[in-house]
C-alpha cells in the first residue's frame, strides 16, 4: 500500500551506504562500457560516502560491424550515469542519508541517402534527503525529501523539415513512513506522501522550408498529489499469511500557474479534485513445506498519463496530468499462483495467472499527432476508453549445483477498446506482447572459470502504418492500417560470456570477462520510417505519380564482441 500512482509494476532500488571502515575501489574497463565506484569513511564508524559512475560507448565500437547497406547503419546509442550517497550516524537512533543520481540515454540515427536525422535524448536527475529514526526496537520512521527531474526530447530532420519536441516533469516529494513490528509474525506499515508536479507536457519548435515556428514561452501545467496508507502483514500460522492494505489517494490539477502564485492566492483557473480509496489484499497458504498457493487483488489509480502515438514506432511519449477533461486511470488486478520447491530447494517452480481490467485510458484520436497541440493544452486531442491485460507466467529456476539459471515464459494479451478509434473495434495495445521467453544459464567450470549465456525472445510491438498515399485537388491524403494493425518483427537475441577470475591476494581481486552480444547478429527492429523514392531514371514528383513512399526498418546493435577487466581493491 505504500506504493501507488501507477497501474503498472514498481521497481524498488536501494543504494549501498558505503563502507564506513575502510576505503574501497572497484570498477571495470571494457570495450562496450567502463565503470568506477569509490567508497569509504568520512569519519570512521560514523559517516561514509559512495560515488559511482559509468559510460557506454557502444555507438563507437559498433560502427565497424555495420556495413553501409545494413539496417544497422546510421544508428547509435549510448548512456552515462553518476550516483552518489553520503550517510551520517547522528546517534544510535538517528541517521541521515543524502543521495543523488543523474543519468542520460541518447539514441541517434542518420541516413544521408534519405536525408533524415533523428536524435532522442532522455533521462532523470534526482536527489533525496532521508532521516531514519528508531523509536524502539519495534518502531522506526523514515522521513524523506525528494526532488526529481525527468527530461525527454525528440528531434527529427528530414529534407527541409525540422521538428523538436521537448517534454518533462519536475517533482517535489515529501514522505513520512513508519514501520511497526510487534512480533516476528506481524508487521504494520503506515505513512503519507505528498508530491508537487510541474509538467512540461509538450513544447515544440520547428522549421518547414524558410518558415520557422517557436513558442513565446514554455508551456507548463501544475498538480498536487497526496496519499495516506496503512498495511498489515500478518502470519496467522505456519500455513496462512495475509497482507491487507488500504491507500487513500488524492489529486488536484492546479492549472497553468506556478506553485508560488498558487500559495499567493493568485490562482484564477479551475481546480480539478480527485479522491479515491485503493484496497489491496494478498493471501499465501502453504499446502506443505515445499508447496504453496498465493492470490492477490489490487486496485490502483494513476493520475498522470502517458500519451503515445501508434503511428510512430519511436518513443514520442508525453506525460500529462489528469484534469477536468481527463479523468484518472483505474485498474483492478486479480492474480493467483502455485509455487513449489523441488529436491531440497534445488529447483523453484511456479505458475501464475493474472487478469487486469483498466478504465479511463487515453489514446490520440484518429489523425492526431503529438506535435499537433504542443505549446498549449492537448486535452482535446485524446480519446478515452478501456483496456484489459491477462496472461499466464511459468518459471523454472535452478539454484544449486555447478550449473544454475532459469527458464521464464509469459503468454499474455493486452487490448484496448475506444469508441472513437478503430471504428469501435478492439485492437492490441502498443506494447501487447503475446510471447515473452527468457533463458539464462551459468556454469562454474572451476574456481577460476565461469561461463554464462542469455537468450530472450519477445513478440514485436504493434504499430499503425500508412498503407496508401494519394492526391485529391492538390492535397496529399494518407490511409493507415487499422489501429496497431501492423506487427513489427519479433525481438530475439543470444549472448554468451566467459569469466576468468584471478584472486592474487585479499587486498586486490580482478577478473576478465570475454563476451559476445547478439552472437548471430539478429536485426532486431527499433523503429520504422518512410522516405519518398522516385522511379528509377526519373526525377520524381508526387504530382506526376512517379515517386513512391518506401518503408525502412532500423536496428541498433549487431554482433558485438567485448573484453572487460574488472577489479576491486
PDB file of N, CA, C and O in Angstrom, residues 282-287 291-297 334-340 349-355 391-395:
ATOM      1  N   UNK A 282      -3.480  -9.694  -0.272  1.00  0.00           N
ATOM      2  CA  UNK A 282      -2.673 -10.814  -0.742  1.00  0.00           C
ATOM      3  C   UNK A 282      -2.741 -11.940   0.289  1.00  0.00           C
ATOM      4  O   UNK A 282      -2.642 -11.688   1.488  1.00  0.00           O
ATOM      5  N   UNK A 283      -2.914 -13.158  -0.189  1.00  0.00           N
ATOM      6  CA  UNK A 283      -3.017 -14.328   0.694  1.00  0.00           C
ATOM      7  C   UNK A 283      -2.030 -15.393   0.233  1.00  0.00           C
ATOM      8  O   UNK A 283      -1.915 -15.668  -0.961  1.00  0.00           O
ATOM      9  N   UNK A 284      -1.296 -15.977   1.194  1.00  0.00           N
ATOM     10  CA  UNK A 284      -0.432 -17.114   0.908  1.00  0.00           C
ATOM     11  C   UNK A 284      -0.806 -18.267   1.821  1.00  0.00           C
ATOM     12  O   UNK A 284      -0.917 -18.099   3.037  1.00  0.00           O
ATOM     13  N   UNK A 285      -1.007 -19.436   1.220  1.00  0.00           N
ATOM     14  CA  UNK A 285      -1.349 -20.626   2.012  1.00  0.00           C
ATOM     15  C   UNK A 285      -0.400 -21.756   1.643  1.00  0.00           C
ATOM     16  O   UNK A 285      -0.276 -22.128   0.471  1.00  0.00           O
ATOM     17  N   UNK A 286       0.296 -22.306   2.657  1.00  0.00           N
ATOM     18  CA  UNK A 286       1.221 -23.415   2.442  1.00  0.00           C
ATOM     19  C   UNK A 286       0.467 -24.738   2.427  1.00  0.00           C
ATOM     20  O   UNK A 286      -0.205 -25.101   3.398  1.00  0.00           O
ATOM     21  N   UNK A 287       0.585 -25.453   1.332  1.00  0.00           N
ATOM     22  CA  UNK A 287      -0.019 -26.778   1.246  1.00  0.00           C
ATOM     23  C   UNK A 287       0.828 -27.800   1.986  1.00  0.00           C
ATOM     24  O   UNK A 287       0.312 -28.731   2.596  1.00  0.00           O
ATOM     25  N   UNK A 291       5.353 -26.514  -0.958  1.00  0.00           N
ATOM     26  CA  UNK A 291       4.358 -26.024  -1.917  1.00  0.00           C
ATOM     27  C   UNK A 291       3.452 -24.988  -1.278  1.00  0.00           C
ATOM     28  O   UNK A 291       3.128 -25.072  -0.084  1.00  0.00           O
ATOM     29  N   UNK A 292       3.037 -24.008  -2.071  1.00  0.00           N
ATOM     30  CA  UNK A 292       2.105 -23.000  -1.576  1.00  0.00           C
ATOM     31  C   UNK A 292       1.291 -22.440  -2.731  1.00  0.00           C
ATOM     32  O   UNK A 292       1.684 -22.524  -3.895  1.00  0.00           O
ATOM     33  N   UNK A 293       0.151 -21.861  -2.375  1.00  0.00           N
ATOM     34  CA  UNK A 293      -0.657 -21.125  -3.346  1.00  0.00           C
ATOM     35  C   UNK A 293      -0.776 -19.687  -2.862  1.00  0.00           C
ATOM     36  O   UNK A 293      -0.803 -19.414  -1.664  1.00  0.00           O
ATOM     37  N   UNK A 294      -0.818 -18.766  -3.809  1.00  0.00           N
ATOM     38  CA  UNK A 294      -0.911 -17.347  -3.480  1.00  0.00           C
ATOM     39  C   UNK A 294      -1.974 -16.704  -4.364  1.00  0.00           C
ATOM     40  O   UNK A 294      -2.152 -17.100  -5.524  1.00  0.00           O
ATOM     41  N   UNK A 295      -2.625 -15.699  -3.818  1.00  0.00           N
ATOM     42  CA  UNK A 295      -3.642 -14.971  -4.578  1.00  0.00           C
ATOM     43  C   UNK A 295      -3.624 -13.520  -4.144  1.00  0.00           C
ATOM     44  O   UNK A 295      -3.269 -13.203  -3.003  1.00  0.00           O
ATOM     45  N   UNK A 296      -3.983 -12.624  -5.066  1.00  0.00           N
ATOM     46  CA  UNK A 296      -3.940 -11.195  -4.761  1.00  0.00           C
ATOM     47  C   UNK A 296      -5.030 -10.449  -5.515  1.00  0.00           C
ATOM     48  O   UNK A 296      -5.411 -10.828  -6.633  1.00  0.00           O
ATOM     49  N   UNK A 297      -5.511  -9.379  -4.882  1.00  0.00           N
ATOM     50  CA  UNK A 297      -6.449  -8.449  -5.515  1.00  0.00           C
ATOM     51  C   UNK A 297      -5.965  -7.032  -5.217  1.00  0.00           C
ATOM     52  O   UNK A 297      -5.636  -6.703  -4.072  1.00  0.00           O
ATOM     53  N   UNK A 334      -6.374  -9.093 -10.635  1.00  0.00           N
ATOM     54  CA  UNK A 334      -6.514 -10.361  -9.919  1.00  0.00           C
ATOM     55  C   UNK A 334      -5.335 -11.254 -10.318  1.00  0.00           C
ATOM     56  O   UNK A 334      -4.965 -11.316 -11.501  1.00  0.00           O
ATOM     57  N   UNK A 335      -4.741 -11.917  -9.343  1.00  0.00           N
ATOM     58  CA  UNK A 335      -3.624 -12.802  -9.638  1.00  0.00           C
ATOM     59  C   UNK A 335      -3.673 -14.012  -8.718  1.00  0.00           C
ATOM     60  O   UNK A 335      -4.093 -13.906  -7.554  1.00  0.00           O
ATOM     61  N   UNK A 336      -3.244 -15.155  -9.236  1.00  0.00           N
ATOM     62  CA  UNK A 336      -3.183 -16.382  -8.436  1.00  0.00           C
ATOM     63  C   UNK A 336      -2.055 -17.250  -8.972  1.00  0.00           C
ATOM     64  O   UNK A 336      -1.769 -17.248 -10.177  1.00  0.00           O
ATOM     65  N   UNK A 337      -1.414 -17.978  -8.048  1.00  0.00           N
ATOM     66  CA  UNK A 337      -0.301 -18.798  -8.489  1.00  0.00           C
ATOM     67  C   UNK A 337      -0.044 -19.990  -7.602  1.00  0.00           C
ATOM     68  O   UNK A 337      -0.460 -20.030  -6.431  1.00  0.00           O
ATOM     69  N   UNK A 338       0.652 -20.967  -8.171  1.00  0.00           N
ATOM     70  CA  UNK A 338       1.064 -22.166  -7.444  1.00  0.00           C
ATOM     71  C   UNK A 338       2.591 -22.208  -7.471  1.00  0.00           C
ATOM     72  O   UNK A 338       3.220 -22.074  -8.529  1.00  0.00           O
ATOM     73  N   UNK A 339       3.208 -22.384  -6.297  1.00  0.00           N
ATOM     74  CA  UNK A 339       4.667 -22.349  -6.157  1.00  0.00           C
ATOM     75  C   UNK A 339       5.144 -23.635  -5.490  1.00  0.00           C
ATOM     76  O   UNK A 339       4.566 -24.066  -4.496  1.00  0.00           O
ATOM     77  N   UNK A 340       6.208 -24.198  -6.035  1.00  0.00           N
ATOM     78  CA  UNK A 340       6.710 -25.454  -5.459  1.00  0.00           C
ATOM     79  C   UNK A 340       8.229 -25.514  -5.594  1.00  0.00           C
ATOM     80  O   UNK A 340       8.787 -25.230  -6.666  1.00  0.00           O
ATOM     81  N   UNK A 349       9.815 -23.756  -8.843  1.00  0.00           N
ATOM     82  CA  UNK A 349       8.867 -23.736  -9.956  1.00  0.00           C
ATOM     83  C   UNK A 349       7.648 -22.914  -9.558  1.00  0.00           C
ATOM     84  O   UNK A 349       7.285 -22.845  -8.378  1.00  0.00           O
ATOM     85  N   UNK A 350       7.050 -22.288 -10.532  1.00  0.00           N
ATOM     86  CA  UNK A 350       5.825 -21.533 -10.264  1.00  0.00           C
ATOM     87  C   UNK A 350       5.034 -21.378 -11.545  1.00  0.00           C
ATOM     88  O   UNK A 350       5.593 -21.366 -12.651  1.00  0.00           O
ATOM     89  N   UNK A 351       3.725 -21.265 -11.381  1.00  0.00           N
ATOM     90  CA  UNK A 351       2.824 -20.950 -12.485  1.00  0.00           C
ATOM     91  C   UNK A 351       1.806 -19.959 -11.949  1.00  0.00           C
ATOM     92  O   UNK A 351       1.192 -20.181 -10.905  1.00  0.00           O
ATOM     93  N   UNK A 352       1.646 -18.834 -12.643  1.00  0.00           N
ATOM     94  CA  UNK A 352       0.763 -17.767 -12.186  1.00  0.00           C
ATOM     95  C   UNK A 352      -0.140 -17.319 -13.321  1.00  0.00           C
ATOM     96  O   UNK A 352       0.271 -17.295 -14.489  1.00  0.00           O
ATOM     97  N   UNK A 353      -1.339 -16.924 -12.958  1.00  0.00           N
ATOM     98  CA  UNK A 353      -2.271 -16.331 -13.913  1.00  0.00           C
ATOM     99  C   UNK A 353      -2.687 -14.962 -13.381  1.00  0.00           C
ATOM    100  O   UNK A 353      -2.706 -14.733 -12.167  1.00  0.00           O
ATOM    101  N   UNK A 354      -2.988 -14.044 -14.281  1.00  0.00           N
ATOM    102  CA  UNK A 354      -3.411 -12.711 -13.859  1.00  0.00           C
ATOM    103  C   UNK A 354      -4.429 -12.145 -14.852  1.00  0.00           C
ATOM    104  O   UNK A 354      -4.461 -12.526 -16.028  1.00  0.00           O
ATOM    105  N   UNK A 355      -5.240 -11.240 -14.342  1.00  0.00           N
ATOM    106  CA  UNK A 355      -6.208 -10.526 -15.180  1.00  0.00           C
ATOM    107  C   UNK A 355      -6.305  -9.102 -14.653  1.00  0.00           C
ATOM    108  O   UNK A 355      -6.523  -8.884 -13.456  1.00  0.00           O
ATOM    109  N   UNK A 391      -2.893 -13.031 -18.702  1.00  0.00           N
ATOM    110  CA  UNK A 391      -1.899 -13.976 -19.175  1.00  0.00           C
ATOM    111  C   UNK A 391      -1.534 -15.009 -18.140  1.00  0.00           C
ATOM    112  O   UNK A 391      -2.094 -15.062 -17.036  1.00  0.00           O
ATOM    113  N   UNK A 392      -0.552 -15.817 -18.502  1.00  0.00           N
ATOM    114  CA  UNK A 392      -0.061 -16.884 -17.632  1.00  0.00           C
ATOM    115  C   UNK A 392       1.468 -16.845 -17.669  1.00  0.00           C
ATOM    116  O   UNK A 392       2.070 -16.644 -18.726  1.00  0.00           O
ATOM    117  N   UNK A 393       2.093 -16.991 -16.511  1.00  0.00           N
ATOM    118  CA  UNK A 393       3.548 -16.941 -16.386  1.00  0.00           C
ATOM    119  C   UNK A 393       4.052 -18.253 -15.775  1.00  0.00           C
ATOM    120  O   UNK A 393       3.508 -18.727 -14.778  1.00  0.00           O
ATOM    121  N   UNK A 394       5.118 -18.785 -16.354  1.00  0.00           N
ATOM    122  CA  UNK A 394       5.696 -20.050 -15.901  1.00  0.00           C
ATOM    123  C   UNK A 394       7.186 -19.831 -15.644  1.00  0.00           C
ATOM    124  O   UNK A 394       7.873 -19.193 -16.444  1.00  0.00           O
ATOM    125  N   UNK A 395       7.681 -20.339 -14.523  1.00  0.00           N
ATOM    126  CA  UNK A 395       9.096 -20.182 -14.175  1.00  0.00           C
ATOM    127  C   UNK A 395       9.664 -21.492 -13.646  1.00  0.00           C
ATOM    128  O   UNK A 395       9.052 -22.157 -12.814  1.00  0.00           O
TER     129      UNK A 395
END
